[in-house]
CSV table of N, CA and C in Angstrom, one decimal:
chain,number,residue,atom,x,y,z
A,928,UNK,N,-1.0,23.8,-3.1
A,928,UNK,CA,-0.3,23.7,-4.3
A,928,UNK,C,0.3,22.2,-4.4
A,929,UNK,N,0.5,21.7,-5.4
A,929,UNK,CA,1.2,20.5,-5.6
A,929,UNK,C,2.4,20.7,-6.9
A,930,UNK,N,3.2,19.8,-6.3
A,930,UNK,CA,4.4,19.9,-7.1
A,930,UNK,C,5.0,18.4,-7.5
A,931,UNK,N,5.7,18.4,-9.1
A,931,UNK,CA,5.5,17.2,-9.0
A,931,UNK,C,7.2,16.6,-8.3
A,932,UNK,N,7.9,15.7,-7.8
A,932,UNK,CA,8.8,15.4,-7.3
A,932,UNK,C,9.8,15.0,-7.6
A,933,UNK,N,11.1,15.2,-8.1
A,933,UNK,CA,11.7,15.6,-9.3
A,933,UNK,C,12.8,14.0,-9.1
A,934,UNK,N,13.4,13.7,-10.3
A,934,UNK,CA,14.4,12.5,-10.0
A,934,UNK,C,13.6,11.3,-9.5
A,935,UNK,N,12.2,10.8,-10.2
A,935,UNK,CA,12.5,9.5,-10.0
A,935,UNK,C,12.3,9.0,-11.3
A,936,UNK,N,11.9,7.3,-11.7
A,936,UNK,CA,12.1,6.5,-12.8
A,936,UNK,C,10.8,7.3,-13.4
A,937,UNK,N,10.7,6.8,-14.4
A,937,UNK,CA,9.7,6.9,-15.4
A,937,UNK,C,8.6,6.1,-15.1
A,938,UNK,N,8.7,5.1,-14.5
A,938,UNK,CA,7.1,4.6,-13.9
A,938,UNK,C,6.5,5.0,-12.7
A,939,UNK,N,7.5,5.9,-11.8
A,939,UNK,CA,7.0,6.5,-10.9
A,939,UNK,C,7.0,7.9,-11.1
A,940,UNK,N,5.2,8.5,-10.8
A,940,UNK,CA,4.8,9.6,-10.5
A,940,UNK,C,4.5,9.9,-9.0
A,941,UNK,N,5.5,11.0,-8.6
A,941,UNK,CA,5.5,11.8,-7.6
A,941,UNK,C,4.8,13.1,-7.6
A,942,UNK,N,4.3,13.2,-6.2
A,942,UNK,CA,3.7,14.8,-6.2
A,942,UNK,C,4.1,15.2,-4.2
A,943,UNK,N,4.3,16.4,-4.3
A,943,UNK,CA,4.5,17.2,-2.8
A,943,UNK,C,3.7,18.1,-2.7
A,944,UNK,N,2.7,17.6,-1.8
A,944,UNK,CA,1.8,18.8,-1.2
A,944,UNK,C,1.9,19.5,-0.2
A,945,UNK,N,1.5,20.8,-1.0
A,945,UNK,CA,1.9,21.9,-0.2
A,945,UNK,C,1.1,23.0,0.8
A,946,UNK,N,0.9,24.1,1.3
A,946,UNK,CA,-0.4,25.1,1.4
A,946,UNK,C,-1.5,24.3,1.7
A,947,UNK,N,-2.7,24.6,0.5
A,947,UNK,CA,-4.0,24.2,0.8
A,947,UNK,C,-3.8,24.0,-0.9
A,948,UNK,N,-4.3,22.3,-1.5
A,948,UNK,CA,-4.4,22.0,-2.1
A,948,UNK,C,-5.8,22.0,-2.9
A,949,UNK,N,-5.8,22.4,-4.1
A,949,UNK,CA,-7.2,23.0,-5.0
A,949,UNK,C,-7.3,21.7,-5.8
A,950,UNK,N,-8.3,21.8,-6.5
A,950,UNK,CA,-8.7,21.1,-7.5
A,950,UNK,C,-8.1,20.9,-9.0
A,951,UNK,N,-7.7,22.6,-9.2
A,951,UNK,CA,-6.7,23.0,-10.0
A,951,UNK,C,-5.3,22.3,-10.4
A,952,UNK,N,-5.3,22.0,-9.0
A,952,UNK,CA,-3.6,21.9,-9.1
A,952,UNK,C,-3.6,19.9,-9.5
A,953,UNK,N,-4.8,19.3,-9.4
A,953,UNK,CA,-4.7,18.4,-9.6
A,953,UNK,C,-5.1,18.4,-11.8
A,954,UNK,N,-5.9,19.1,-11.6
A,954,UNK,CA,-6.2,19.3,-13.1
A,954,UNK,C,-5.2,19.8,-14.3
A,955,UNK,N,-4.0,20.4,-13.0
A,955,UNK,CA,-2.8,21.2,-14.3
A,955,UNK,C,-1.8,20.3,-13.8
A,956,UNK,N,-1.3,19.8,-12.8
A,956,UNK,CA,-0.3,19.1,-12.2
A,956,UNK,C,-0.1,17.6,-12.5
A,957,UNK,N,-1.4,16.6,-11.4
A,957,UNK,CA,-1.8,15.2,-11.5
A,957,UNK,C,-2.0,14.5,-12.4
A,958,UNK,N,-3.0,15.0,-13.0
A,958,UNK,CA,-3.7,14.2,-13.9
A,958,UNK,C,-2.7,14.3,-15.4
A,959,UNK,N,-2.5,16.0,-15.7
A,959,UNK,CA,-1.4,15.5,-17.1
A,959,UNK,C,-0.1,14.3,-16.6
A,960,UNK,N,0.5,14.5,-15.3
A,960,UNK,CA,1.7,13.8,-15.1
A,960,UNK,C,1.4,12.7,-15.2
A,961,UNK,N,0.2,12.0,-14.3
A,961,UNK,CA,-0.3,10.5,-14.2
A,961,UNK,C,-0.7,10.0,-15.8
A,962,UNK,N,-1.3,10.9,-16.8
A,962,UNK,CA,-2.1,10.4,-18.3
A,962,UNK,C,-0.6,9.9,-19.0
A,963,UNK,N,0.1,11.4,-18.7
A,963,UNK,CA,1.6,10.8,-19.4
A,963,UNK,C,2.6,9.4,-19.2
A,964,UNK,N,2.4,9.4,-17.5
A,964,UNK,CA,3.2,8.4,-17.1
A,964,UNK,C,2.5,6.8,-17.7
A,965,UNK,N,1.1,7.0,-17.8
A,965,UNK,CA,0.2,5.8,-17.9
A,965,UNK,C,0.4,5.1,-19.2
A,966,UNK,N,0.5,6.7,-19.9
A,966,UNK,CA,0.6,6.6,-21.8
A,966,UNK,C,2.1,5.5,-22.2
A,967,UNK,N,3.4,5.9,-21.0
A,967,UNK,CA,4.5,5.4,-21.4
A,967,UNK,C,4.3,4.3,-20.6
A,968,UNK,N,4.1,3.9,-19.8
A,968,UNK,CA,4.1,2.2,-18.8
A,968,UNK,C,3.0,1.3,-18.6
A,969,UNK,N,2.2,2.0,-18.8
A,969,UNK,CA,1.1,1.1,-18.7
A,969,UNK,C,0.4,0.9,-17.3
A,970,UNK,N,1.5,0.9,-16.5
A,970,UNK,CA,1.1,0.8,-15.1
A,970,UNK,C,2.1,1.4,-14.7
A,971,UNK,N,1.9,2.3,-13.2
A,971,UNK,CA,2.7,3.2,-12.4
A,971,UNK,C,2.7,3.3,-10.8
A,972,UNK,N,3.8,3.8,-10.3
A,972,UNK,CA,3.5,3.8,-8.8
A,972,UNK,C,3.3,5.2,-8.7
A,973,UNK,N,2.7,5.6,-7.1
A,973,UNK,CA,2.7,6.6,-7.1
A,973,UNK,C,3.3,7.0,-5.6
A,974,UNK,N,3.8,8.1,-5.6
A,974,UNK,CA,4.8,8.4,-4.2
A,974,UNK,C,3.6,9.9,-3.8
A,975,UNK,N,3.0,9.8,-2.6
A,975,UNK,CA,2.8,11.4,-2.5
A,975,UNK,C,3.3,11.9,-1.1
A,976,UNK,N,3.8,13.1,-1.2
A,976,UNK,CA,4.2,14.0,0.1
A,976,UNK,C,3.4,15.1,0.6
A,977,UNK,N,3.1,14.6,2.0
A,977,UNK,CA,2.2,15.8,2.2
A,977,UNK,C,3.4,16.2,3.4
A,978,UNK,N,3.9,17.1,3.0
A,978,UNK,CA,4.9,17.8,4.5
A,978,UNK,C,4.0,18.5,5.5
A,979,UNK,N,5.1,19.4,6.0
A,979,UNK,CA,4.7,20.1,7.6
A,979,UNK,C,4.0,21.6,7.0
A,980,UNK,N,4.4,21.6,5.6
A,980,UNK,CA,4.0,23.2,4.7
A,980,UNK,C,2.5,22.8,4.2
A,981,UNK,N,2.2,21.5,4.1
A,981,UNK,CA,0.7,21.4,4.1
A,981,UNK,C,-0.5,21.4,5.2
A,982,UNK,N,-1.5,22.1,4.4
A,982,UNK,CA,-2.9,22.8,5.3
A,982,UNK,C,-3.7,22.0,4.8
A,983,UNK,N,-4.2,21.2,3.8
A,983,UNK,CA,-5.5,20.8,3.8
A,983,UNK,C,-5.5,20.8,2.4
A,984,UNK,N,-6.7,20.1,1.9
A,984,UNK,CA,-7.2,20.1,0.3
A,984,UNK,C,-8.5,20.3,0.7
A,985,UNK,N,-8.8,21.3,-0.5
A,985,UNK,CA,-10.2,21.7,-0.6
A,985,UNK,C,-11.2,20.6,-1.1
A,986,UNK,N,-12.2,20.8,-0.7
A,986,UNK,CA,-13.5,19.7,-1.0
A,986,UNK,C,-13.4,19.1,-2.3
A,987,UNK,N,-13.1,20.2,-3.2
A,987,UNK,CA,-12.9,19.5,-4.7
A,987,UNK,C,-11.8,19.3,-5.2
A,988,UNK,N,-10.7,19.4,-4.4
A,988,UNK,CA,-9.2,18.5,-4.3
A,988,UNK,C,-9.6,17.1,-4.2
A,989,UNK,N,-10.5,16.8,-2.9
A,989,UNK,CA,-10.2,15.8,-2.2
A,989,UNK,C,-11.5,14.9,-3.6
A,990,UNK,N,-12.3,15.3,-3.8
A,990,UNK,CA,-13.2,14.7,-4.9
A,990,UNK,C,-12.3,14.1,-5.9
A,991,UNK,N,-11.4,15.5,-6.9
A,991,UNK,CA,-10.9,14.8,-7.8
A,991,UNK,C,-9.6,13.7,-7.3
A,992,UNK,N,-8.9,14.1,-6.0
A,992,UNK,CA,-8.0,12.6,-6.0
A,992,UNK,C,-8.8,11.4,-6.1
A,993,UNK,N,-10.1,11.3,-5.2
A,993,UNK,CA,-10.6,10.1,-6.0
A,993,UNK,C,-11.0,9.5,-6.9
A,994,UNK,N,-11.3,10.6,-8.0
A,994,UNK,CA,-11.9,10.2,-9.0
A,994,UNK,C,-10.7,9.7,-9.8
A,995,UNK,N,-9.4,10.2,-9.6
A,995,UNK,CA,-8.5,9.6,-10.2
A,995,UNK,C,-7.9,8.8,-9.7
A,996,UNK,N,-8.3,8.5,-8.2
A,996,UNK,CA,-7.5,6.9,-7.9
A,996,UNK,C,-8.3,6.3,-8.6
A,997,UNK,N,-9.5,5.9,-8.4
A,997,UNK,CA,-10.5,4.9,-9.4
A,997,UNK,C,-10.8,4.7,-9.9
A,998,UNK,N,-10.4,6.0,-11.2
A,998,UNK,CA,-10.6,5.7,-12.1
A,998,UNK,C,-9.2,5.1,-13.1
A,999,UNK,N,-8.6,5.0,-12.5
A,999,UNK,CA,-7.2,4.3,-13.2
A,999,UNK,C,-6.7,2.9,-11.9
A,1000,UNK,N,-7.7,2.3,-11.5
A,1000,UNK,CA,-7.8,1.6,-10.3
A,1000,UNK,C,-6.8,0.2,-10.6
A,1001,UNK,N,-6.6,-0.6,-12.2
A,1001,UNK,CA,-6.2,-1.2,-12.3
A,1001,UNK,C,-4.4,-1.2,-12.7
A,1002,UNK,N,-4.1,0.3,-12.8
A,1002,UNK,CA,-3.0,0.9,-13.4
A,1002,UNK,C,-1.8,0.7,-12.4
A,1003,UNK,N,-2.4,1.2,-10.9
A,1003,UNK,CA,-1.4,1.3,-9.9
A,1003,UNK,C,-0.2,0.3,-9.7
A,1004,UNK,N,0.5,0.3,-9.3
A,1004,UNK,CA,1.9,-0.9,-8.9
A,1004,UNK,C,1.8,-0.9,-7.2
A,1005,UNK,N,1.9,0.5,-6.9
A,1005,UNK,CA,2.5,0.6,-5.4
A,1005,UNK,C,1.8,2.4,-5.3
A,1006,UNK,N,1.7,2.0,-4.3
A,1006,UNK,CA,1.5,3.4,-3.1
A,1006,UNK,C,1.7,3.6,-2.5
A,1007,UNK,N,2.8,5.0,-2.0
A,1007,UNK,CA,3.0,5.3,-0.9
A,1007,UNK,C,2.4,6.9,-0.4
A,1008,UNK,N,2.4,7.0,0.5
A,1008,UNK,CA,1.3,8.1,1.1
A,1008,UNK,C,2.8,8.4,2.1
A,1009,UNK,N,3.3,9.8,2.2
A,1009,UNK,CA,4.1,10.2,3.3
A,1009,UNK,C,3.4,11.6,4.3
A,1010,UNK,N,3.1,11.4,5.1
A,1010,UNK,CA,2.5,12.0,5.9
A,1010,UNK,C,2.6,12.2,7.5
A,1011,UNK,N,2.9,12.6,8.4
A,1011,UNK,CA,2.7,13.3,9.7
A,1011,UNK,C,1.2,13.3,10.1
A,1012,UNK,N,0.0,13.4,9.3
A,1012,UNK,CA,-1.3,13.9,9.6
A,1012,UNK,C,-1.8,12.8,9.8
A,1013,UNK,N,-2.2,12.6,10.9
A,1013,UNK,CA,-3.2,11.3,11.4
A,1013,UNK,C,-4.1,11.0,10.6
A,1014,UNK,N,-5.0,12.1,10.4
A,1014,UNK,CA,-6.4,11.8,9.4
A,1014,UNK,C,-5.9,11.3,7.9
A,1015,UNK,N,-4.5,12.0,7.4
A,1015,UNK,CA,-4.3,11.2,6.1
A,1015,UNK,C,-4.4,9.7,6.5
A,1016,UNK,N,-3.2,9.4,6.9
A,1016,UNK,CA,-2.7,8.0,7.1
A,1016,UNK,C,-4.2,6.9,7.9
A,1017,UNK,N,-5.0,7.7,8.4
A,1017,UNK,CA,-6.0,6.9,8.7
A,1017,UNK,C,-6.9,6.8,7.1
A,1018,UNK,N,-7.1,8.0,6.7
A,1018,UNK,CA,-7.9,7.6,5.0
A,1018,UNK,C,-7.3,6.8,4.3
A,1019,UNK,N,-5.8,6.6,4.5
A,1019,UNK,CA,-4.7,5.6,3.3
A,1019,UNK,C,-5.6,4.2,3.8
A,1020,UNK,N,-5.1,4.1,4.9
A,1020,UNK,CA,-6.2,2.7,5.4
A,1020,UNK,C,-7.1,2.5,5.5
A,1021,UNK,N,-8.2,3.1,5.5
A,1021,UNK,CA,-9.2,3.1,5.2
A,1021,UNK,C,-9.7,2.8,4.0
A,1022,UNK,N,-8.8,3.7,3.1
A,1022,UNK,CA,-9.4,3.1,1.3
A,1022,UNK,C,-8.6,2.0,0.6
A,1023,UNK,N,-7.4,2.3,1.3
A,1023,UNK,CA,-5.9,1.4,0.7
A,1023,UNK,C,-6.2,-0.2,0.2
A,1024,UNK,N,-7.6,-0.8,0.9
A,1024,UNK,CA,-7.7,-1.9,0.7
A,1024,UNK,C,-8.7,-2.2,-0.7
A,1025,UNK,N,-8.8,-1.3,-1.3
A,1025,UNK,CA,-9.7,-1.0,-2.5
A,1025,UNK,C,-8.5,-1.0,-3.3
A,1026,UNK,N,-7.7,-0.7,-3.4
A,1026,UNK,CA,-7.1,-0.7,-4.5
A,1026,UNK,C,-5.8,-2.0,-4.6
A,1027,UNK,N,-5.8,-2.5,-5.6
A,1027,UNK,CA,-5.4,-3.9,-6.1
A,1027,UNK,C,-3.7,-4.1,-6.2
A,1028,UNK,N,-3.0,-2.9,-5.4
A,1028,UNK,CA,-2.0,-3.0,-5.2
A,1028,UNK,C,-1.2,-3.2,-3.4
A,1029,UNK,N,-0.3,-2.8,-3.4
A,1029,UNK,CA,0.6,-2.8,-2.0
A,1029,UNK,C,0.5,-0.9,-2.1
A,1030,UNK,N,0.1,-0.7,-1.3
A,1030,UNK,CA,-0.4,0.7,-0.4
A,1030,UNK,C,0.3,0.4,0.9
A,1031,UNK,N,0.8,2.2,1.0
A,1031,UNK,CA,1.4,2.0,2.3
A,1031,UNK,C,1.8,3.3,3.0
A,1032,UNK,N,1.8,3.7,4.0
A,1032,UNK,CA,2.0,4.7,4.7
A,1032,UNK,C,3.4,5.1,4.9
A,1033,UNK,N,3.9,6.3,5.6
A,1033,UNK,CA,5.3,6.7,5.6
A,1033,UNK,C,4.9,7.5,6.8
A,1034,UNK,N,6.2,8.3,7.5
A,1034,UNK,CA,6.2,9.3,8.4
A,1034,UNK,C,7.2,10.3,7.3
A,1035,UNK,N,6.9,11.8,7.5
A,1035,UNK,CA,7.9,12.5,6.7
A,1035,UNK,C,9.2,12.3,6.9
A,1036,UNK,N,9.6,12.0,8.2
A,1036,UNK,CA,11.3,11.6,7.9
A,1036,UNK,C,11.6,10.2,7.4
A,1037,UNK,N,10.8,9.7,7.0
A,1037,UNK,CA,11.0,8.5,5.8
A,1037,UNK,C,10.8,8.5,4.7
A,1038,UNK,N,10.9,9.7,4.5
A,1038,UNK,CA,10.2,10.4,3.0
A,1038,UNK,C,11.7,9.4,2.3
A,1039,UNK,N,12.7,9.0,2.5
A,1039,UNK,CA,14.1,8.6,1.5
A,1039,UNK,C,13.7,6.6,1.2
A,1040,UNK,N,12.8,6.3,2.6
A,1040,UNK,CA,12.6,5.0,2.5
A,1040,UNK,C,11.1,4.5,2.0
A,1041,UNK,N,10.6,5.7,1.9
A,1041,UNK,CA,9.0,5.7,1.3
A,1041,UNK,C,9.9,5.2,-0.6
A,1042,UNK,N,10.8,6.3,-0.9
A,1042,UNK,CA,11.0,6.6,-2.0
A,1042,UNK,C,11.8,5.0,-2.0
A,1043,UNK,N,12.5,4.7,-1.7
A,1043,UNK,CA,13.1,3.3,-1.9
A,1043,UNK,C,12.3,2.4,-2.4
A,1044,UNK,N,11.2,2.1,-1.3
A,1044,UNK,CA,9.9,1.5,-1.1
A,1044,UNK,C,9.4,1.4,-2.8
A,1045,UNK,N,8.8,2.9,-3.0
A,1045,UNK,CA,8.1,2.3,-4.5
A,1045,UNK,C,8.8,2.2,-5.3
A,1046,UNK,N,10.2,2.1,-5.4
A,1046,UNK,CA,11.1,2.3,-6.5
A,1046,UNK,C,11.7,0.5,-6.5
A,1047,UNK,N,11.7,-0.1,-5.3
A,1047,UNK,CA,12.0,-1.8,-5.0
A,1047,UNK,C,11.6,-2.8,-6.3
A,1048,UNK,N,12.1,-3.9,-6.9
A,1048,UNK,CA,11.2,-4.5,-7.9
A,1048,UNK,C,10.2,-5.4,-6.8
């Protein structure tokens, strides 16, 4: 499940993932929040949380996150990825350099300096 992450600016879209993440949750949750946020700024950061309550994203989770990193590839400001899971934080680096902003990793108890982070001018 994904949820979106309550109290930040208007150029920043948040999401906390939870369980086992579907495809769904990106089609009812992500993508309306991100079209909206896009519609009002033009450009946007994005904060995500994957806690200790997350299991995994299904195959066509992990499809549509990319299709919506790259396809909005010029939009981004900042990224932060908060995560505990090695294999995230190794994919953040791994693709992080594709996209034309400052990408960056967090540990979950930085989840308050992640949030600082994209929120900084």
């Amino acid at each position: 499940m994904i949820q979106l992450l309550p109290n930040l600016p208007g150029n920043i879209v948040g999401f906390a993932g939870s369980g086992q993440v579907h495809a769904s949750d990106y089609e009812t949750v992500v993508v309306p929040a991100i079209e909206s946020a896009l519609r009002a700024h033009g450009r946007i950061r994005l904060i995500y949380h994957l806690g200790p309550a997350f299991t995994g994203f299904t195959s066509g989770a992990m499809w549509v996150d990319m299709k919506v990193g790259f396809a909005h590839l010029g939009a981004w400001e900042r990224i932060a990825v908060v995560s505990d899971i090695g294999w995230v934080a190794n994919a953040v680096r791994l693709f992080g350099f594709a996209f034309p902003c400052l990408v960056r990793t967090f540990h979950n108890k930085e989840l308050s300096d992640a949030k600082d982070w994209i929120a900084a001018p």
